[in-house]
Short mmCIF file of C-alpha atoms in Angstrom, two decimals:
data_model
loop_
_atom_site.label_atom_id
_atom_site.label_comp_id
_atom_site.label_asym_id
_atom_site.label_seq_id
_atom_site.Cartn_x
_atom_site.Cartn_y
_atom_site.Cartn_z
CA UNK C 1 19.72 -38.25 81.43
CA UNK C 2 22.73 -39.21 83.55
CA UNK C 3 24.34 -42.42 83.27
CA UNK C 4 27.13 -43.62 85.91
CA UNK C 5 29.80 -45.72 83.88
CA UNK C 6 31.98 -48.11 86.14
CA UNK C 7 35.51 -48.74 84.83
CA UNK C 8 38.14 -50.94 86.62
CA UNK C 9 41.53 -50.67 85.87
CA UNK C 10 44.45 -52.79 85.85
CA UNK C 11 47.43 -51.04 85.11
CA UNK C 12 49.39 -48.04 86.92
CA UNK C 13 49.30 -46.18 83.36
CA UNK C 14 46.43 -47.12 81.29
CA UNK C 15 44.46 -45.83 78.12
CA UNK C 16 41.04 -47.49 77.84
CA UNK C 17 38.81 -46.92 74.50
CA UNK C 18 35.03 -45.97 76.26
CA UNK C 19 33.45 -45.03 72.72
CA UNK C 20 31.36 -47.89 72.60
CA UNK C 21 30.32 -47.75 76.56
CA UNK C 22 29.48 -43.72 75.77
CA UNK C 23 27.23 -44.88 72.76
CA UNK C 24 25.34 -47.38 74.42
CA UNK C 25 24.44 -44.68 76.92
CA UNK C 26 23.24 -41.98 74.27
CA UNK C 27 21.42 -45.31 72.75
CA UNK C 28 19.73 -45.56 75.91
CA UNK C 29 18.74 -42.63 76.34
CA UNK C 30 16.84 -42.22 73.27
CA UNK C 31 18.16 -38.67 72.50
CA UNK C 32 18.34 -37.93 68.77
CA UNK C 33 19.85 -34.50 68.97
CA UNK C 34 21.81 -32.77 71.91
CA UNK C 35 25.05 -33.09 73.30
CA UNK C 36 27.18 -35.51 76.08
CA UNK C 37 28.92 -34.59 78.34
CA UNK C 38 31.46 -36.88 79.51
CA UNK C 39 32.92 -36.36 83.02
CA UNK C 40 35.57 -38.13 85.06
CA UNK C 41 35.21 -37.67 88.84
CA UNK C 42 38.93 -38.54 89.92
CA UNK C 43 42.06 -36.28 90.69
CA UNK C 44 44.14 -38.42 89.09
CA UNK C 45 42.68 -39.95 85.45
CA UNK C 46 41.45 -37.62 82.70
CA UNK C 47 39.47 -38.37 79.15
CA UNK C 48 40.77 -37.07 75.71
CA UNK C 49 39.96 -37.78 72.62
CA UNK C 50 41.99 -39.48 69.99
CA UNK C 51 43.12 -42.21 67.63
CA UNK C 52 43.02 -45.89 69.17
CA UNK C 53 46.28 -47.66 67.71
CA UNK C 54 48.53 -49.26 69.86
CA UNK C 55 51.69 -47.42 68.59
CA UNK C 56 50.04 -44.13 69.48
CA UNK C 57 48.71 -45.62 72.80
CA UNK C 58 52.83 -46.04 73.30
CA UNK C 59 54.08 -43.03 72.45
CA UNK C 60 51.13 -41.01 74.30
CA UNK C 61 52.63 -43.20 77.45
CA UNK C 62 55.88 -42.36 76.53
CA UNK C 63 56.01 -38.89 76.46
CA UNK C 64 53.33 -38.09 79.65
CA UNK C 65 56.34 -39.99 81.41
CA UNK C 66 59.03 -37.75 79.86
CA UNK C 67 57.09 -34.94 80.50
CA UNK C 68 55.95 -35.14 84.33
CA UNK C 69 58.47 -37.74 85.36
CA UNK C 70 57.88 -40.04 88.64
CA UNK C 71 59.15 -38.84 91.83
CA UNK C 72 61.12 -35.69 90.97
CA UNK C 73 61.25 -34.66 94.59
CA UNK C 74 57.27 -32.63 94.14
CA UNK C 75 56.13 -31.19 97.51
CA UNK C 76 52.76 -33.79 96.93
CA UNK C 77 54.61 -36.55 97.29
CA UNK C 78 55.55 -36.14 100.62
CA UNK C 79 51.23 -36.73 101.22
CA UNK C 80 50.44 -39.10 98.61
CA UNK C 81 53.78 -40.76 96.24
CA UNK C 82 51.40 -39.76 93.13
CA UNK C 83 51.89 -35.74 92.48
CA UNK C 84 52.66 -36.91 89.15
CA UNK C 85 49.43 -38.34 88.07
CA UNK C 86 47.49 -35.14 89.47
CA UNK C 87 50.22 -33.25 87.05
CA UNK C 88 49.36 -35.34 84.32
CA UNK C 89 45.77 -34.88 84.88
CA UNK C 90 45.66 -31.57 85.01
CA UNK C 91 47.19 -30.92 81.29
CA UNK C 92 44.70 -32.91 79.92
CA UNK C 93 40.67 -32.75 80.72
CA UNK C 94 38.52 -33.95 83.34
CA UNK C 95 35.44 -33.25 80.84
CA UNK C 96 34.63 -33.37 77.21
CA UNK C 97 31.60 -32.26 75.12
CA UNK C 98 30.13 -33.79 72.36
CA UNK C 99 27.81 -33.17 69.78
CA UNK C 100 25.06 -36.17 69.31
CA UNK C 101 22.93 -36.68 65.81
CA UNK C 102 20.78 -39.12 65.00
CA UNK C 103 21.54 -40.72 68.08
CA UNK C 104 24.88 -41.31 67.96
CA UNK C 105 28.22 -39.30 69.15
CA UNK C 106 29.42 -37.10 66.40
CA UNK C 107 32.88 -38.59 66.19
CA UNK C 108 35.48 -38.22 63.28
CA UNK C 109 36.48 -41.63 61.60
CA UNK C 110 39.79 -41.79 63.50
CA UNK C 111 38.47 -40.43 67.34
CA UNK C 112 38.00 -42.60 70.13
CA UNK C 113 36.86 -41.41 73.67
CA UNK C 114 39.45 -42.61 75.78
CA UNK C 115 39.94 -42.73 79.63
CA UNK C 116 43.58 -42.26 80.82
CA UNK C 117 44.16 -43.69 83.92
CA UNK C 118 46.91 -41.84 85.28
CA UNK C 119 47.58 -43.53 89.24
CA UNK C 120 46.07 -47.25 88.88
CA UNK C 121 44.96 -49.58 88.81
CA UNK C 122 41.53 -49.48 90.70
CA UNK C 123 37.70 -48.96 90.59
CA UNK C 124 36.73 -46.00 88.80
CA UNK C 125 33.36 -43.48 87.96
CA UNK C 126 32.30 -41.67 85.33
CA UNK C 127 29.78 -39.51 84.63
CA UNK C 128 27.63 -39.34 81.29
CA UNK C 129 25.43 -36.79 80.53
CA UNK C 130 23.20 -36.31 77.70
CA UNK C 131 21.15 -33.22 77.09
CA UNK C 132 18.73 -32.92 74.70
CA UNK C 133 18.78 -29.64 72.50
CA UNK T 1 21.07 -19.16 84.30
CA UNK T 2 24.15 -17.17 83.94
CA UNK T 3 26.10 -15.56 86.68
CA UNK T 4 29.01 -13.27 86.42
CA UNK T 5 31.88 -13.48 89.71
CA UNK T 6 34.40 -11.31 90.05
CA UNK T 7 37.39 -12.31 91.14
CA UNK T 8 39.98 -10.14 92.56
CA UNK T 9 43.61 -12.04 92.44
CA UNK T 10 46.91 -10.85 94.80
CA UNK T 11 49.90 -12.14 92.85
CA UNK T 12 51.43 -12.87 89.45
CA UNK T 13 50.77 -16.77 89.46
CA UNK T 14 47.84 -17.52 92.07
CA UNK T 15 46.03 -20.82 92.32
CA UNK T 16 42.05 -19.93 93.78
CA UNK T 17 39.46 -22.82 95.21
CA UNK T 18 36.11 -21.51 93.63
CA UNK T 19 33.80 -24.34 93.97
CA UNK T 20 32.21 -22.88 96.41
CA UNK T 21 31.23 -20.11 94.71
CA UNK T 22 29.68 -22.32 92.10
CA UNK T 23 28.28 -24.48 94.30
CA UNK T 24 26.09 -21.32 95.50
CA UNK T 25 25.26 -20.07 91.99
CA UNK T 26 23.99 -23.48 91.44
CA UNK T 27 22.07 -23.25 94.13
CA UNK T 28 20.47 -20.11 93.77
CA UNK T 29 19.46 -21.06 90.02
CA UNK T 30 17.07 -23.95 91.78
CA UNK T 31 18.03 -25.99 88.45
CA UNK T 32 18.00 -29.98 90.08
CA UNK T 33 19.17 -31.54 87.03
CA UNK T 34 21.70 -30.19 83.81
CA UNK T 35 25.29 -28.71 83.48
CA UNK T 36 27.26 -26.00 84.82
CA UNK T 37 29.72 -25.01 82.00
CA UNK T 38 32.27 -22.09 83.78
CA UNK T 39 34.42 -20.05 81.45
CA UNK T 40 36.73 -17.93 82.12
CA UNK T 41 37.43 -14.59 79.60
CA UNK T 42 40.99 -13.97 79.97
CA UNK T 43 43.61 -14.87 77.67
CA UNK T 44 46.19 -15.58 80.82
CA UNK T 45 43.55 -17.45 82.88
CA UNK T 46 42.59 -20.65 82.87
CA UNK T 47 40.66 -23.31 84.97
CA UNK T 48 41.35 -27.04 85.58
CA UNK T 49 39.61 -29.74 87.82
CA UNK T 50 42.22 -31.05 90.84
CA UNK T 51 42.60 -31.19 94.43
CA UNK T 52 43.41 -28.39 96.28
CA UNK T 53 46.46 -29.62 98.79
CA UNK T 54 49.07 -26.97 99.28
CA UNK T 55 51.58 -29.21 98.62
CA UNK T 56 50.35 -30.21 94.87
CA UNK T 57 49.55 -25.92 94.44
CA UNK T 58 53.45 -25.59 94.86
CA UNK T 59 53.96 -28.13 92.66
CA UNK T 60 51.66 -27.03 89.80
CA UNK T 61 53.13 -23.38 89.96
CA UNK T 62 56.47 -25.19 89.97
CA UNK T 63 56.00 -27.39 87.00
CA UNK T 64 54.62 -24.68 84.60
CA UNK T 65 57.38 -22.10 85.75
CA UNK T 66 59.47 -24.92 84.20
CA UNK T 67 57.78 -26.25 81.63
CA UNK T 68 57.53 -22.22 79.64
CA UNK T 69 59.70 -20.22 81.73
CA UNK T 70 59.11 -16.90 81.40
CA UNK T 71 61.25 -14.05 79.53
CA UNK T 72 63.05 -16.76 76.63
CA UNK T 73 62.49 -14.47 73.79
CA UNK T 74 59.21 -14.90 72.56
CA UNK T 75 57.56 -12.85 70.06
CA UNK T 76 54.65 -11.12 72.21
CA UNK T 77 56.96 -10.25 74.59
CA UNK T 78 57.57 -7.12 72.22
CA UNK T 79 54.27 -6.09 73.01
CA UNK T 80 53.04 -7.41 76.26
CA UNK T 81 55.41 -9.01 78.54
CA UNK T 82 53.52 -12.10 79.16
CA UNK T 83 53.55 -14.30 76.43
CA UNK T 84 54.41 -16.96 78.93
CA UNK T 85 51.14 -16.60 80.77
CA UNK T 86 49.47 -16.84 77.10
CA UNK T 87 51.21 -20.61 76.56
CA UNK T 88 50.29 -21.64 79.81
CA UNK T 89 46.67 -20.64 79.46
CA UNK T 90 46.36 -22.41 76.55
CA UNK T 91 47.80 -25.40 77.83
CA UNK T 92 45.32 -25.19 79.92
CA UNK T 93 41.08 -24.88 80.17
CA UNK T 94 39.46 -21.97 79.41
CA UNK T 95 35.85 -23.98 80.10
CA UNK T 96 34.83 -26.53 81.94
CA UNK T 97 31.21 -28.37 81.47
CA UNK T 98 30.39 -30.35 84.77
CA UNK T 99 27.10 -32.14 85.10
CA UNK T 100 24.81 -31.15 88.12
CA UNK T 101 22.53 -33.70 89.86
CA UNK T 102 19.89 -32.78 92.89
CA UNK T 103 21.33 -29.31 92.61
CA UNK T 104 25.03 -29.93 93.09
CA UNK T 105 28.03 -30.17 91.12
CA UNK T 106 28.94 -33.83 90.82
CA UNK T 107 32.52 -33.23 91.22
CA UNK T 108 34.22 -36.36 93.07
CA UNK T 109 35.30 -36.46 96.83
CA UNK T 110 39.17 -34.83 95.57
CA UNK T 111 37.67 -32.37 93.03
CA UNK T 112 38.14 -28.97 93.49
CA UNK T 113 37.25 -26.13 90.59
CA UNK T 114 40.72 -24.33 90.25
CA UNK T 115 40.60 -20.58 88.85
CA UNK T 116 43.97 -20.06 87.32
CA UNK T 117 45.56 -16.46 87.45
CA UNK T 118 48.47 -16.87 85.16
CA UNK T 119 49.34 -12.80 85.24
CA UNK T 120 48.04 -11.24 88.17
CA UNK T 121 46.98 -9.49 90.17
CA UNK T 122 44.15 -8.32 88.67
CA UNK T 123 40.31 -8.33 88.85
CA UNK T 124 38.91 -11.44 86.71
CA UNK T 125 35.66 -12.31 86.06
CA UNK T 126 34.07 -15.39 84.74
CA UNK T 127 31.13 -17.11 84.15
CA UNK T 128 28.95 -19.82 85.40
CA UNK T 129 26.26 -20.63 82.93
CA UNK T 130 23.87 -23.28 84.10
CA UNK T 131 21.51 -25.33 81.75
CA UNK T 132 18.57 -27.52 82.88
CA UNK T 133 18.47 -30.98 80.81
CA UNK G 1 20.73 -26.34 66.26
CA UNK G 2 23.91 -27.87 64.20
CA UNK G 3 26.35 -26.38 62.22
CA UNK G 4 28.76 -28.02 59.95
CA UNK G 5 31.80 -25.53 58.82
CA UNK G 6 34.65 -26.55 56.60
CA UNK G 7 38.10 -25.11 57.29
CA UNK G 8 40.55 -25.71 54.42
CA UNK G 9 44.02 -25.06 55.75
CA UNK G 10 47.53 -24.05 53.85
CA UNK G 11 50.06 -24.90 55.85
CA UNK G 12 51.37 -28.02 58.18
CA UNK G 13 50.95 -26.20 61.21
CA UNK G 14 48.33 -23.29 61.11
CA UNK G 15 46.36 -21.25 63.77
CA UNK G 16 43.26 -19.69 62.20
CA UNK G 17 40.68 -17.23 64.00
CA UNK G 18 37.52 -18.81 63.68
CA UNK G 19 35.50 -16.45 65.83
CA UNK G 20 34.00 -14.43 62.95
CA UNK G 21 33.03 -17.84 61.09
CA UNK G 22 30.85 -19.68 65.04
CA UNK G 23 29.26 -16.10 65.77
CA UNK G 24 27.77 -16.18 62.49
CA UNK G 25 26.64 -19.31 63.21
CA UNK G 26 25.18 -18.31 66.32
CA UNK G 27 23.07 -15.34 65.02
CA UNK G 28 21.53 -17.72 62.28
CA UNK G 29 20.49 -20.32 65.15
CA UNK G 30 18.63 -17.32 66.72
CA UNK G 31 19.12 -18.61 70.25
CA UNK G 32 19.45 -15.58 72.67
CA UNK G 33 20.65 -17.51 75.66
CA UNK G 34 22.64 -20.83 75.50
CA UNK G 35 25.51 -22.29 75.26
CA UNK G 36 27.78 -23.45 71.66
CA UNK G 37 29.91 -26.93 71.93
CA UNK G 38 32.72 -26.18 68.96
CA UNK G 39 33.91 -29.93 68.22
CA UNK G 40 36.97 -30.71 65.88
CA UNK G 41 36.40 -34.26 64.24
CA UNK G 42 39.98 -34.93 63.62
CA UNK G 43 42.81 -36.36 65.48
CA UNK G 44 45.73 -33.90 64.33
CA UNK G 45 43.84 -30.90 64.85
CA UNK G 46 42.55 -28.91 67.84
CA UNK G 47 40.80 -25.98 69.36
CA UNK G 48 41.66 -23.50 72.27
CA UNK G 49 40.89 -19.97 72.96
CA UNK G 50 43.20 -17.15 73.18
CA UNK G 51 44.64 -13.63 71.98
CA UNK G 52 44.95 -13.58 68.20
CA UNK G 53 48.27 -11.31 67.74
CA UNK G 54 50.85 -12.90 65.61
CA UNK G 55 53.94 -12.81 67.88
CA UNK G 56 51.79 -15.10 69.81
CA UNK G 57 50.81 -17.06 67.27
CA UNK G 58 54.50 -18.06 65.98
CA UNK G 59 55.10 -18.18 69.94
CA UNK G 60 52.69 -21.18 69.96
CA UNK G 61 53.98 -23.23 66.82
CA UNK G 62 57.52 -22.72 68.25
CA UNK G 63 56.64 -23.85 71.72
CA UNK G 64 54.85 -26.98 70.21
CA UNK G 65 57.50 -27.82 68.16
CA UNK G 66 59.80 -27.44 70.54
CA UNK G 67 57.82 -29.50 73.26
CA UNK G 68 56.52 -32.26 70.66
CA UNK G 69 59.20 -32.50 68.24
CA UNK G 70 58.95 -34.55 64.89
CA UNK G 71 60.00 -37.40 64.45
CA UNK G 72 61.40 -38.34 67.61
CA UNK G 73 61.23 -42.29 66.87
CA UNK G 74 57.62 -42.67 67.93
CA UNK G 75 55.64 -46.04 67.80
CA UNK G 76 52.91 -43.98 65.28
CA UNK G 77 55.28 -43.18 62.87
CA UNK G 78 55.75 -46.28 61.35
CA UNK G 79 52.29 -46.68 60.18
CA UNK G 80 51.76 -42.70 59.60
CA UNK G 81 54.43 -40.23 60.20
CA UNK G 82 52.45 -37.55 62.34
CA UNK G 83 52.61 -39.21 65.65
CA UNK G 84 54.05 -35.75 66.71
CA UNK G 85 50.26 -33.94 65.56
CA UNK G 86 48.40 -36.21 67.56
CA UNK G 87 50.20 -35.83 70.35
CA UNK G 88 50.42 -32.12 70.10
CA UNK G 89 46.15 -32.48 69.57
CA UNK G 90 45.86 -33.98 72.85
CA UNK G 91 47.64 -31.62 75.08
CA UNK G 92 45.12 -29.11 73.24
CA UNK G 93 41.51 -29.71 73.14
CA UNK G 94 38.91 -31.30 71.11
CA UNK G 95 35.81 -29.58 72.25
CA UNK G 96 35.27 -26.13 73.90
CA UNK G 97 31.79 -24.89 75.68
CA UNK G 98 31.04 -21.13 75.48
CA UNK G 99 28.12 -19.50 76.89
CA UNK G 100 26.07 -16.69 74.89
CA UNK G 101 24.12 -14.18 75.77
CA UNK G 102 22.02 -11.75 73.39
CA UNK G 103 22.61 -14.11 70.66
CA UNK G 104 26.59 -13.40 70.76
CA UNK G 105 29.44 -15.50 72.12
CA UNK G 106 30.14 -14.67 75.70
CA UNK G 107 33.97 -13.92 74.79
CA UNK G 108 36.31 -11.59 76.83
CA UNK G 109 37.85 -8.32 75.07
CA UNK G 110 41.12 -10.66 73.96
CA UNK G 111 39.87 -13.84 73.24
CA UNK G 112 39.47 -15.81 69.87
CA UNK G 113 38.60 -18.93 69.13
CA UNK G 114 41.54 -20.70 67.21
CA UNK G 115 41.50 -23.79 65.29
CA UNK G 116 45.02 -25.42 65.43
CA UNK G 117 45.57 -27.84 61.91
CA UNK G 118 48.81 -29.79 63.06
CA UNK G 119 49.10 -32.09 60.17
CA UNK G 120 48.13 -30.23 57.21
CA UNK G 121 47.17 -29.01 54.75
CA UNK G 122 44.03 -30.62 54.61
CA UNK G 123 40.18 -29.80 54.21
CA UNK G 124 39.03 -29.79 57.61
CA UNK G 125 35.61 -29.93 59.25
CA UNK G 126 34.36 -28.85 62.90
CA UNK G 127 31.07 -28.78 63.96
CA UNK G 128 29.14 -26.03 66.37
CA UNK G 129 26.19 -26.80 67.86
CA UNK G 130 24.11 -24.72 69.79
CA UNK G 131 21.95 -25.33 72.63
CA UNK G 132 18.95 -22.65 74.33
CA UNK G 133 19.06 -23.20 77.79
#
């Protein structure tokens, strides 16, 4: 089954928790054992998974900003004043795969699924997909 | 399904567009509905998930240049002399799982499959592996 | 099918070839075609694939250490002084999809499949499951 997820954002950086959005959808989709794969359809967000706690949230923030700083004179920019969030982007993933048992998301204790919006805010897609196997 | 492409890269650090040829592979295995996971088999490849301007290409080659130069001393470099292209493939994706409705990928309108060559040229292969579900 | 394997690591930062330990997996499941999801379940640890040779391997840990230092004042590390691991975790990846064919792992000449520990030592756990398609 494949579920379209819509999530709006509000904030030119911003890490959203979509664990419990992602469970609902491998609820609904009654599939006890298989896999999801979790897809994000824009150039510049991404989806990794990690701990939810607000320091961490900071310092993951912090250091994409360090690392691919804004407006360091990138041929993109001259197009579109956002080569930074594609840059950002592309070291993290666009996809993740997930084991599912029992019908739930095989998650450690400490993992979240989180969306980074990377160039926001505004209206974004994702794709779910659950496979049964 | 799986399908094997080959494909034949010109220089050391070379940034390819090959959604297309996925696009046909998913064609040709008439599969309506599941995932496409590509992978490449190189340890100095890699694939990612961006758009395809010329002007963010430049910058992408530009930023990983920077980000692990090559030549500083590291320790494969007694062997091979790429141990940069090593890092920066495993900064990188060596797979990619992208879910497939009505027989196409459902990459968004910006979304380009990006094949990598991190120390070309050389002839690459990888695969496309596509499961119904 | 699902696999559970437990990974007890010796060292703080530690790259271990797991290759030898998923294939094995993959001939019990039996499945001749398919695709395995590896999936680490912590948040200071991480997969990727690449060339197990140890000048590469102390090139990694150097290059993450030097790119993600320790201690570097981050938010995380007053509640839990590995903010530097997590971060480190989410450059890598969580979850990797590899395609097999004849019942083996579909993995080029060079390439292992490494699990990264990045706070340990600890007993670790990753799961592989394994899906005919």
């Amino acid at each position: 089954m494949l579920f379209e997820i819509e999530i709006p954002t509000r904030k030119e950086f911003e890490l959203i928790d979509i664990t419990s959005m992602i469970n609902e959808k491998v609820k609904e989709a009654k599939v006890k054992e298989g896999i999801a794969v979790i897809f994000t359809r824009h150039t510049t967000t991404a989806l990794f998974i990690n701990e939810n706690e607000s320091g961490l949230v900071a310092d993951v923030k912090e250091f994409f900003e360090k690392l691919v700083p804004k407006g360091e004179g990138y041929h993109h920019d001259r197009i579109d004043n956002n080569a930074h969030s594609h840059l950002r982007s592309i070291i993290l993933n666009p996809s993740i795969a997930i084991p599912i048992k029992d019908g739930r998301l095989l998650l450690g204790t400490w993992q979240s699924v989180i969306f980074a919006e990377l160039d926001g805010p505004r209206r974004r897609k994702i794709f779910v997909k659950i496979c049964k196997c």
